[in-house]
Amino acid sequence: METNAGDINELNRRMELASSLWNLSISRQKNEQREYSHWMGKVKAGVKKVLDLDGAERDRYIEKMIERQVYLFPEEIQPAKPSLFMHMRKEVSYLIPPFDNGRIRFRVEAAIPPDEEDLRLIEKIEALDDHIRRGGDYDDYEELALAVEDESKDRFRNWLIAKGFEDNPEEYVYCPELYLTFLYRYMHEDIVVLKSVSSQYLREFFEDFLLRKMICNKPVEYLYWPPALKLFYQFLNEKGYLSANETDRFLGELEEMGKRFQEIVQERYR
């Protein structure tokens, strides 16, 4: 097949523009202003030459391409340096059915009183709450927060098994860990503890934090979080951390949040 020199030159110009856009996006993320200005000049010239765009239309295109690069290559999924490879977000459409609440069944309906390990966990959660309200040594606080995250997972798993949970507990036991991280190890404008999470912070967790911090193999896996947190609050109620009224409030809010969250996930991955 005969190759046209003009076609090759055009291809080279497009490849050069793509490379410049990549470097522009990286320099912005690294906040290197001098490098960013350099690549912005090359990109503007390339967009004019290759796509014949100028002014506001050119600027919109450049901004769109930068956002596209950040979306396709999110920092949180990249391998540790000095890897020569990068992970790219997989772009496909998914059919995401509603979560089947019929899977949430127990063979043991009666409450299971706390044992000594449960009580130690509740004491640590309450100590963590006191740290939030009163302040204290940060190293002690962080150590306590990490212990609560780790031990909650084990005690929650044991409770699900003891209750005769009919679905696979392993699909649920890891979900509260990220929720606890959000509550206790991220800064909030208000005092936020496990037993007094406002609707505002529940929305922030589901609509922003969870989707940014957790990369699921399949989008449908996100839908485990609302039922998992409902189960976790039931666990905390049986172990004495929450009153019945407090538990009912969380269950109701998580039920509504679950419906909204499913719509968000479906919209994002359709």
PDB file of C-alpha atoms in Angstrom:
ATOM      1  CA  MET A   1       0.000   0.000   0.000  1.00  0.00           C
ATOM      2  CA  GLU A   2       1.374   3.386  -0.978  1.00  0.00           C
ATOM      3  CA  THR A   3       1.879   5.770   1.921  1.00  0.00           C
ATOM      4  CA  ASN A   4       1.157   9.450   1.468  1.00  0.00           C
ATOM      5  CA  ALA A   5       3.750  11.754   3.059  1.00  0.00           C
ATOM      6  CA  GLY A   6       1.013  14.225   3.952  1.00  0.00           C
ATOM      7  CA  ASP A   7      -0.865  11.555   5.895  1.00  0.00           C
ATOM      8  CA  ILE A   8       2.265  10.677   7.866  1.00  0.00           C
ATOM      9  CA  ASN A   9       2.914  14.320   8.695  1.00  0.00           C
ATOM     10  CA  GLU A  10      -0.670  14.735   9.862  1.00  0.00           C
ATOM     11  CA  LEU A  11      -0.395  11.622  12.024  1.00  0.00           C
ATOM     12  CA  ASN A  12       2.840  12.916  13.551  1.00  0.00           C
ATOM     13  CA  ARG A  13       1.206  16.264  14.359  1.00  0.00           C
ATOM     14  CA  ARG A  14      -1.687  14.514  16.081  1.00  0.00           C
ATOM     15  CA  MET A  15       0.644  12.275  18.069  1.00  0.00           C
ATOM     16  CA  GLU A  16       2.695  15.294  19.108  1.00  0.00           C
ATOM     17  CA  LEU A  17      -0.476  17.061  20.267  1.00  0.00           C
ATOM     18  CA  ALA A  18      -1.553  14.005  22.267  1.00  0.00           C
ATOM     19  CA  SER A  19       1.876  13.846  23.929  1.00  0.00           C
ATOM     20  CA  SER A  20       1.786  17.559  24.749  1.00  0.00           C
ATOM     21  CA  LEU A  21      -1.699  17.250  26.250  1.00  0.00           C
ATOM     22  CA  TRP A  22      -0.489  14.384  28.425  1.00  0.00           C
ATOM     23  CA  ASN A  23       2.486  16.384  29.689  1.00  0.00           C
ATOM     24  CA  LEU A  24       0.266  19.410  30.283  1.00  0.00           C
ATOM     25  CA  SER A  25      -2.102  17.388  32.456  1.00  0.00           C
ATOM     26  CA  ILE A  26       0.748  15.807  34.423  1.00  0.00           C
ATOM     27  CA  SER A  27       2.402  19.177  35.048  1.00  0.00           C
ATOM     28  CA  ARG A  28      -0.881  20.573  36.381  1.00  0.00           C
ATOM     29  CA  GLN A  29      -1.308  17.647  38.759  1.00  0.00           C
ATOM     30  CA  LYS A  30       2.275  18.117  39.974  1.00  0.00           C
ATOM     31  CA  ASN A  31       1.603  21.858  40.366  1.00  0.00           C
ATOM     32  CA  GLU A  32       4.731  22.747  38.401  1.00  0.00           C
ATOM     33  CA  GLN A  33       3.789  26.150  37.043  1.00  0.00           C
ATOM     34  CA  ARG A  34       6.827  26.717  34.839  1.00  0.00           C
ATOM     35  CA  GLU A  35       6.475  23.334  33.168  1.00  0.00           C
ATOM     36  CA  TYR A  36       2.715  23.825  32.878  1.00  0.00           C
ATOM     37  CA  SER A  37       3.171  27.158  31.082  1.00  0.00           C
ATOM     38  CA  HIS A  38       5.654  25.565  28.684  1.00  0.00           C
ATOM     39  CA  TRP A  39       3.301  22.745  27.735  1.00  0.00           C
ATOM     40  CA  MET A  40       0.295  25.038  27.550  1.00  0.00           C
ATOM     41  CA  GLY A  41       2.051  27.055  24.843  1.00  0.00           C
ATOM     42  CA  LYS A  42       2.799  23.916  22.836  1.00  0.00           C
ATOM     43  CA  VAL A  43      -0.735  22.583  23.288  1.00  0.00           C
ATOM     44  CA  LYS A  44      -2.386  25.821  22.164  1.00  0.00           C
ATOM     45  CA  ALA A  45      -0.226  25.884  19.049  1.00  0.00           C
ATOM     46  CA  GLY A  46      -0.917  22.206  18.376  1.00  0.00           C
ATOM     47  CA  VAL A  47      -4.677  22.549  18.815  1.00  0.00           C
ATOM     48  CA  LYS A  48      -4.691  25.459  16.380  1.00  0.00           C
ATOM     49  CA  LYS A  49      -2.579  23.588  13.822  1.00  0.00           C
ATOM     50  CA  VAL A  50      -4.236  20.173  14.068  1.00  0.00           C
ATOM     51  CA  LEU A  51      -7.846  20.974  14.950  1.00  0.00           C
ATOM     52  CA  ASP A  52      -8.117  24.590  13.809  1.00  0.00           C
ATOM     53  CA  LEU A  53      -9.522  25.646  17.180  1.00  0.00           C
ATOM     54  CA  ASP A  54      -8.868  28.973  18.818  1.00  0.00           C
ATOM     55  CA  GLY A  55     -10.099  31.194  21.629  1.00  0.00           C
ATOM     56  CA  ALA A  56     -12.772  29.898  24.009  1.00  0.00           C
ATOM     57  CA  GLU A  57     -13.445  26.787  21.934  1.00  0.00           C
ATOM     58  CA  ARG A  58      -9.761  25.861  22.095  1.00  0.00           C
ATOM     59  CA  ASP A  59      -9.644  26.450  25.853  1.00  0.00           C
ATOM     60  CA  ARG A  60     -12.727  24.273  26.430  1.00  0.00           C
ATOM     61  CA  TYR A  61     -11.151  21.478  24.405  1.00  0.00           C
ATOM     62  CA  ILE A  62      -7.887  21.656  26.370  1.00  0.00           C
ATOM     63  CA  GLU A  63      -9.691  21.619  29.713  1.00  0.00           C
ATOM     64  CA  LYS A  64     -11.799  18.665  28.605  1.00  0.00           C
ATOM     65  CA  MET A  65      -8.691  16.708  27.596  1.00  0.00           C
ATOM     66  CA  ILE A  66      -6.978  17.418  30.929  1.00  0.00           C
ATOM     67  CA  GLU A  67     -10.037  16.206  32.836  1.00  0.00           C
ATOM     68  CA  ARG A  68     -10.152  13.164  30.576  1.00  0.00           C
ATOM     69  CA  GLN A  69      -6.560  12.229  31.391  1.00  0.00           C
ATOM     70  CA  VAL A  70      -7.180  12.543  35.131  1.00  0.00           C
ATOM     71  CA  TYR A  71     -10.335  10.439  34.851  1.00  0.00           C
ATOM     72  CA  LEU A  72      -8.747   7.667  32.781  1.00  0.00           C
ATOM     73  CA  PHE A  73      -5.581   7.434  34.888  1.00  0.00           C
ATOM     74  CA  PRO A  74      -6.643   8.109  38.507  1.00  0.00           C
ATOM     75  CA  GLU A  75      -3.731   8.498  40.892  1.00  0.00           C
ATOM     76  CA  GLU A  76      -5.146   6.091  43.487  1.00  0.00           C
ATOM     77  CA  ILE A  77      -4.922   3.046  41.187  1.00  0.00           C
ATOM     78  CA  GLN A  78      -1.417   3.634  39.848  1.00  0.00           C
ATOM     79  CA  PRO A  79       1.436   1.252  40.748  1.00  0.00           C
ATOM     80  CA  ALA A  80       4.218   2.447  43.020  1.00  0.00           C
ATOM     81  CA  LYS A  81       7.157   4.208  41.413  1.00  0.00           C
ATOM     82  CA  PRO A  82       9.449   3.521  39.598  1.00  0.00           C
ATOM     83  CA  SER A  83       7.012   1.358  37.626  1.00  0.00           C
ATOM     84  CA  LEU A  84       7.086   1.932  33.863  1.00  0.00           C
ATOM     85  CA  PHE A  85       3.403   1.072  33.560  1.00  0.00           C
ATOM     86  CA  MET A  86       0.168   2.874  34.367  1.00  0.00           C
ATOM     87  CA  HIS A  87      -3.307   1.503  35.011  1.00  0.00           C
ATOM     88  CA  MET A  88      -6.124   2.881  32.892  1.00  0.00           C
ATOM     89  CA  ARG A  89      -9.738   3.057  33.970  1.00  0.00           C
ATOM     90  CA  LYS A  90     -11.793   0.533  32.057  1.00  0.00           C
ATOM     91  CA  GLU A  91     -14.598   2.205  30.154  1.00  0.00           C
ATOM     92  CA  VAL A  92     -17.494  -0.114  29.531  1.00  0.00           C
ATOM     93  CA  SER A  93     -21.230  -0.045  30.088  1.00  0.00           C
ATOM     94  CA  TYR A  94     -22.629  -2.178  32.889  1.00  0.00           C
ATOM     95  CA  LEU A  95     -26.067  -3.459  33.661  1.00  0.00           C
ATOM     96  CA  ILE A  96     -26.366  -2.805  37.396  1.00  0.00           C
ATOM     97  CA  PRO A  97     -29.454  -4.447  38.899  1.00  0.00           C
ATOM     98  CA  PRO A  98     -30.828  -3.261  42.251  1.00  0.00           C
ATOM     99  CA  PHE A  99     -29.357  -4.909  45.313  1.00  0.00           C
ATOM    100  CA  ASP A 100     -31.547  -7.844  46.350  1.00  0.00           C
ATOM    101  CA  ASN A 101     -32.477  -7.129  49.967  1.00  0.00           C
ATOM    102  CA  GLY A 102     -33.870 -10.651  50.181  1.00  0.00           C
ATOM    103  CA  ARG A 103     -30.266 -11.768  50.642  1.00  0.00           C
ATOM    104  CA  ILE A 104     -30.188 -10.128  54.080  1.00  0.00           C
ATOM    105  CA  ARG A 105     -31.549 -12.924  56.255  1.00  0.00           C
ATOM    106  CA  PHE A 106     -30.574 -14.405  59.623  1.00  0.00           C
ATOM    107  CA  ARG A 107     -31.270 -17.858  60.970  1.00  0.00           C
ATOM    108  CA  VAL A 108     -30.920 -16.427  64.502  1.00  0.00           C
ATOM    109  CA  GLU A 109     -33.299 -13.517  65.098  1.00  0.00           C
ATOM    110  CA  ALA A 110     -32.579 -13.031  68.802  1.00  0.00           C
ATOM    111  CA  ALA A 111     -29.990 -10.439  69.810  1.00  0.00           C
ATOM    112  CA  ILE A 112     -26.551 -11.810  70.679  1.00  0.00           C
ATOM    113  CA  PRO A 113     -25.203 -10.182  73.864  1.00  0.00           C
ATOM    114  CA  PRO A 114     -21.654  -8.805  73.719  1.00  0.00           C
ATOM    115  CA  ASP A 115     -18.791 -10.997  74.844  1.00  0.00           C
ATOM    116  CA  GLU A 116     -15.540  -9.685  76.324  1.00  0.00           C
ATOM    117  CA  GLU A 117     -13.974  -8.953  72.934  1.00  0.00           C
ATOM    118  CA  ASP A 118     -17.088  -7.093  71.821  1.00  0.00           C
ATOM    119  CA  LEU A 119     -17.034  -5.000  74.983  1.00  0.00           C
ATOM    120  CA  ARG A 120     -13.373  -4.133  74.469  1.00  0.00           C
ATOM    121  CA  LEU A 121     -14.178  -2.967  70.952  1.00  0.00           C
ATOM    122  CA  ILE A 122     -17.063  -0.797  72.174  1.00  0.00           C
ATOM    123  CA  GLU A 123     -14.776   0.708  74.827  1.00  0.00           C
ATOM    124  CA  LYS A 124     -12.269   1.617  72.124  1.00  0.00           C
ATOM    125  CA  ILE A 125     -14.937   3.193  69.919  1.00  0.00           C
ATOM    126  CA  GLU A 126     -16.188   5.251  72.859  1.00  0.00           C
ATOM    127  CA  ALA A 127     -12.609   6.272  73.699  1.00  0.00           C
ATOM    128  CA  LEU A 128     -12.190   7.334  70.077  1.00  0.00           C
ATOM    129  CA  ASP A 129     -15.370   9.393  70.357  1.00  0.00           C
ATOM    130  CA  ASP A 130     -13.971  11.079  73.475  1.00  0.00           C
ATOM    131  CA  HIS A 131     -10.793  11.953  71.573  1.00  0.00           C
ATOM    132  CA  ILE A 132     -12.907  13.594  68.875  1.00  0.00           C
ATOM    133  CA  ARG A 133     -14.899  15.630  71.391  1.00  0.00           C
ATOM    134  CA  ARG A 134     -12.083  16.603  73.765  1.00  0.00           C
ATOM    135  CA  GLY A 135      -8.891  16.356  71.746  1.00  0.00           C
ATOM    136  CA  GLY A 136      -5.706  14.593  72.789  1.00  0.00           C
ATOM    137  CA  ASP A 137      -2.398  13.211  71.576  1.00  0.00           C
ATOM    138  CA  TYR A 138      -2.625  12.542  67.842  1.00  0.00           C
ATOM    139  CA  ASP A 139      -0.371   9.475  67.856  1.00  0.00           C
ATOM    140  CA  ASP A 140      -2.540   7.841  70.513  1.00  0.00           C
ATOM    141  CA  TYR A 141      -5.635   8.801  68.563  1.00  0.00           C
ATOM    142  CA  GLU A 142      -4.359   7.361  65.284  1.00  0.00           C
ATOM    143  CA  GLU A 143      -3.292   4.123  66.955  1.00  0.00           C
ATOM    144  CA  LEU A 144      -6.742   3.793  68.487  1.00  0.00           C
ATOM    145  CA  ALA A 145      -8.494   4.572  65.189  1.00  0.00           C
ATOM    146  CA  LEU A 146      -6.496   1.906  63.355  1.00  0.00           C
ATOM    147  CA  ALA A 147      -7.247  -0.626  66.091  1.00  0.00           C
ATOM    148  CA  VAL A 148     -10.973   0.126  65.855  1.00  0.00           C
ATOM    149  CA  GLU A 149     -10.934  -0.326  62.074  1.00  0.00           C
ATOM    150  CA  ASP A 150      -9.145  -3.660  62.356  1.00  0.00           C
ATOM    151  CA  GLU A 151     -11.057  -5.108  65.297  1.00  0.00           C
ATOM    152  CA  SER A 152     -14.448  -3.973  63.990  1.00  0.00           C
ATOM    153  CA  LYS A 153     -13.950  -6.130  60.940  1.00  0.00           C
ATOM    154  CA  ASP A 154     -13.271  -9.255  63.003  1.00  0.00           C
ATOM    155  CA  ARG A 155     -16.071  -8.722  65.518  1.00  0.00           C
ATOM    156  CA  PHE A 156     -18.552  -7.836  62.765  1.00  0.00           C
ATOM    157  CA  ARG A 157     -17.648 -11.029  60.903  1.00  0.00           C
ATOM    158  CA  ASN A 158     -18.090 -13.135  64.038  1.00  0.00           C
ATOM    159  CA  TRP A 159     -21.478 -11.552  64.684  1.00  0.00           C
ATOM    160  CA  LEU A 160     -22.711 -12.266  61.150  1.00  0.00           C
ATOM    161  CA  ILE A 161     -21.634 -15.889  61.463  1.00  0.00           C
ATOM    162  CA  ALA A 162     -23.192 -16.265  64.917  1.00  0.00           C
ATOM    163  CA  LYS A 163     -26.452 -14.790  63.605  1.00  0.00           C
ATOM    164  CA  GLY A 164     -26.537 -17.392  60.850  1.00  0.00           C
ATOM    165  CA  PHE A 165     -26.260 -14.775  58.125  1.00  0.00           C
ATOM    166  CA  GLU A 166     -27.393 -16.543  54.970  1.00  0.00           C
ATOM    167  CA  ASP A 167     -25.323 -14.579  52.458  1.00  0.00           C
ATOM    168  CA  ASN A 168     -21.521 -14.617  52.264  1.00  0.00           C
ATOM    169  CA  PRO A 169     -20.209 -12.514  55.199  1.00  0.00           C
ATOM    170  CA  GLU A 170     -16.984 -11.752  53.348  1.00  0.00           C
ATOM    171  CA  GLU A 171     -18.925  -9.613  50.879  1.00  0.00           C
ATOM    172  CA  TYR A 172     -19.892  -7.270  53.738  1.00  0.00           C
ATOM    173  CA  VAL A 173     -17.278  -7.298  56.495  1.00  0.00           C
ATOM    174  CA  TYR A 174     -14.767  -5.030  54.741  1.00  0.00           C
ATOM    175  CA  CYS A 175     -17.234  -2.250  53.921  1.00  0.00           C
ATOM    176  CA  PRO A 176     -17.377  -0.604  57.387  1.00  0.00           C
ATOM    177  CA  GLU A 177     -13.584  -0.214  57.454  1.00  0.00           C
ATOM    178  CA  LEU A 178     -13.598   2.528  54.806  1.00  0.00           C
ATOM    179  CA  TYR A 179     -16.569   4.167  56.519  1.00  0.00           C
ATOM    180  CA  LEU A 180     -14.649   4.263  59.811  1.00  0.00           C
ATOM    181  CA  THR A 181     -11.652   5.729  57.998  1.00  0.00           C
ATOM    182  CA  PHE A 182     -13.873   8.482  56.611  1.00  0.00           C
ATOM    183  CA  LEU A 183     -15.416   9.244  59.996  1.00  0.00           C
ATOM    184  CA  TYR A 184     -12.355   9.140  62.203  1.00  0.00           C
ATOM    185  CA  ARG A 185      -9.310   9.791  60.048  1.00  0.00           C
ATOM    186  CA  TYR A 186     -10.472  12.623  57.796  1.00  0.00           C
ATOM    187  CA  MET A 187     -11.047  16.210  58.824  1.00  0.00           C
ATOM    188  CA  HIS A 188     -14.643  17.415  59.094  1.00  0.00           C
ATOM    189  CA  GLU A 189     -16.040  20.822  59.899  1.00  0.00           C
ATOM    190  CA  ASP A 190     -18.244  19.334  62.617  1.00  0.00           C
ATOM    191  CA  ILE A 191     -17.745  16.777  65.358  1.00  0.00           C
ATOM    192  CA  VAL A 192     -18.499  13.441  63.700  1.00  0.00           C
ATOM    193  CA  VAL A 193     -18.554  10.128  65.551  1.00  0.00           C
ATOM    194  CA  LEU A 194     -20.013   6.774  64.637  1.00  0.00           C
ATOM    195  CA  LYS A 195     -23.258   7.254  66.565  1.00  0.00           C
ATOM    196  CA  SER A 196     -23.973  10.798  65.349  1.00  0.00           C
ATOM    197  CA  VAL A 197     -23.348  10.989  61.613  1.00  0.00           C
ATOM    198  CA  SER A 198     -25.569  13.604  59.995  1.00  0.00           C
ATOM    199  CA  SER A 199     -27.308  13.147  56.653  1.00  0.00           C
ATOM    200  CA  GLN A 200     -24.815  15.591  55.168  1.00  0.00           C
ATOM    201  CA  TYR A 201     -21.853  13.370  56.015  1.00  0.00           C
ATOM    202  CA  LEU A 202     -23.617  10.202  54.919  1.00  0.00           C
ATOM    203  CA  ARG A 203     -24.146  11.830  51.530  1.00  0.00           C
ATOM    204  CA  GLU A 204     -20.526  12.949  51.418  1.00  0.00           C
ATOM    205  CA  PHE A 205     -19.353   9.424  52.156  1.00  0.00           C
ATOM    206  CA  PHE A 206     -21.476   7.758  49.494  1.00  0.00           C
ATOM    207  CA  GLU A 207     -21.541  10.412  46.800  1.00  0.00           C
ATOM    208  CA  ASP A 208     -17.889  11.424  46.988  1.00  0.00           C
ATOM    209  CA  PHE A 209     -15.519   9.619  49.346  1.00  0.00           C
ATOM    210  CA  LEU A 210     -16.480   6.024  48.569  1.00  0.00           C
ATOM    211  CA  LEU A 211     -16.415   6.511  44.804  1.00  0.00           C
ATOM    212  CA  ARG A 212     -13.039   8.268  44.944  1.00  0.00           C
ATOM    213  CA  LYS A 213     -11.282   5.966  47.359  1.00  0.00           C
ATOM    214  CA  MET A 214     -12.601   2.543  46.418  1.00  0.00           C
ATOM    215  CA  ILE A 215     -11.934   1.006  43.007  1.00  0.00           C
ATOM    216  CA  CYS A 216     -14.216  -2.016  42.655  1.00  0.00           C
ATOM    217  CA  ASN A 217     -13.600  -4.776  40.127  1.00  0.00           C
ATOM    218  CA  LYS A 218     -17.263  -4.565  39.151  1.00  0.00           C
ATOM    219  CA  PRO A 219     -19.454  -1.492  39.733  1.00  0.00           C
ATOM    220  CA  VAL A 220     -22.208  -3.652  41.227  1.00  0.00           C
ATOM    221  CA  GLU A 221     -19.868  -4.236  44.196  1.00  0.00           C
ATOM    222  CA  TYR A 222     -20.430  -0.635  45.325  1.00  0.00           C
ATOM    223  CA  LEU A 223     -24.011  -1.579  46.140  1.00  0.00           C
ATOM    224  CA  TYR A 224     -22.849  -3.703  49.077  1.00  0.00           C
ATOM    225  CA  TRP A 225     -21.996  -0.613  51.127  1.00  0.00           C
ATOM    226  CA  PRO A 226     -25.510   0.547  52.121  1.00  0.00           C
ATOM    227  CA  PRO A 227     -26.698  -2.903  53.310  1.00  0.00           C
ATOM    228  CA  ALA A 228     -23.305  -3.606  54.904  1.00  0.00           C
ATOM    229  CA  LEU A 229     -23.492  -0.403  56.949  1.00  0.00           C
ATOM    230  CA  LYS A 230     -27.073  -1.181  57.947  1.00  0.00           C
ATOM    231  CA  LEU A 231     -25.866  -4.546  59.223  1.00  0.00           C
ATOM    232  CA  PHE A 232     -22.932  -2.897  60.970  1.00  0.00           C
ATOM    233  CA  TYR A 233     -25.229  -0.518  62.845  1.00  0.00           C
ATOM    234  CA  GLN A 234     -27.420  -3.456  63.860  1.00  0.00           C
ATOM    235  CA  PHE A 235     -24.283  -5.148  65.167  1.00  0.00           C
ATOM    236  CA  LEU A 236     -23.361  -2.016  67.157  1.00  0.00           C
ATOM    237  CA  ASN A 237     -26.870  -1.902  68.594  1.00  0.00           C
ATOM    238  CA  GLU A 238     -26.746  -5.493  69.819  1.00  0.00           C
ATOM    239  CA  LYS A 239     -23.328  -4.881  71.356  1.00  0.00           C
ATOM    240  CA  GLY A 240     -24.526  -1.858  73.323  1.00  0.00           C
ATOM    241  CA  TYR A 241     -23.011   1.086  71.452  1.00  0.00           C
ATOM    242  CA  LEU A 242     -26.284   2.392  70.000  1.00  0.00           C
ATOM    243  CA  SER A 243     -29.804   2.705  71.371  1.00  0.00           C
ATOM    244  CA  ALA A 244     -32.767   1.274  69.466  1.00  0.00           C
ATOM    245  CA  ASN A 245     -33.882   4.775  68.414  1.00  0.00           C
ATOM    246  CA  GLU A 246     -30.414   5.709  67.178  1.00  0.00           C
ATOM    247  CA  THR A 247     -30.213   2.459  65.248  1.00  0.00           C
ATOM    248  CA  ASP A 248     -33.620   2.959  63.640  1.00  0.00           C
ATOM    249  CA  ARG A 249     -32.581   6.433  62.468  1.00  0.00           C
ATOM    250  CA  PHE A 250     -29.463   5.094  60.784  1.00  0.00           C
ATOM    251  CA  LEU A 251     -31.307   2.191  59.194  1.00  0.00           C
ATOM    252  CA  GLY A 252     -33.893   4.555  57.736  1.00  0.00           C
ATOM    253  CA  GLU A 253     -31.331   7.015  56.406  1.00  0.00           C
ATOM    254  CA  LEU A 254     -29.178   4.257  54.937  1.00  0.00           C
ATOM    255  CA  GLU A 255     -32.224   2.742  53.254  1.00  0.00           C
ATOM    256  CA  GLU A 256     -32.944   6.044  51.502  1.00  0.00           C
ATOM    257  CA  MET A 257     -29.273   6.665  50.798  1.00  0.00           C
ATOM    258  CA  GLY A 258     -28.999   3.211  49.253  1.00  0.00           C
ATOM    259  CA  LYS A 259     -31.676   4.062  46.687  1.00  0.00           C
ATOM    260  CA  ARG A 260     -29.963   7.321  45.797  1.00  0.00           C
ATOM    261  CA  PHE A 261     -26.544   5.682  45.693  1.00  0.00           C
ATOM    262  CA  GLN A 262     -27.736   3.019  43.284  1.00  0.00           C
ATOM    263  CA  GLU A 263     -28.914   5.740  40.897  1.00  0.00           C
ATOM    264  CA  ILE A 264     -25.509   7.416  41.150  1.00  0.00           C
ATOM    265  CA  VAL A 265     -23.649   4.182  40.402  1.00  0.00           C
ATOM    266  CA  GLN A 266     -25.964   3.333  37.506  1.00  0.00           C
ATOM    267  CA  GLU A 267     -25.526   6.809  36.038  1.00  0.00           C
ATOM    268  CA  ARG A 268     -21.762   6.662  36.401  1.00  0.00           C
ATOM    269  CA  TYR A 269     -21.298   3.276  34.737  1.00  0.00           C
ATOM    270  CA  ARG A 270     -24.110   3.086  32.227  1.00  0.00           C
TER     271      ARG A 270
END
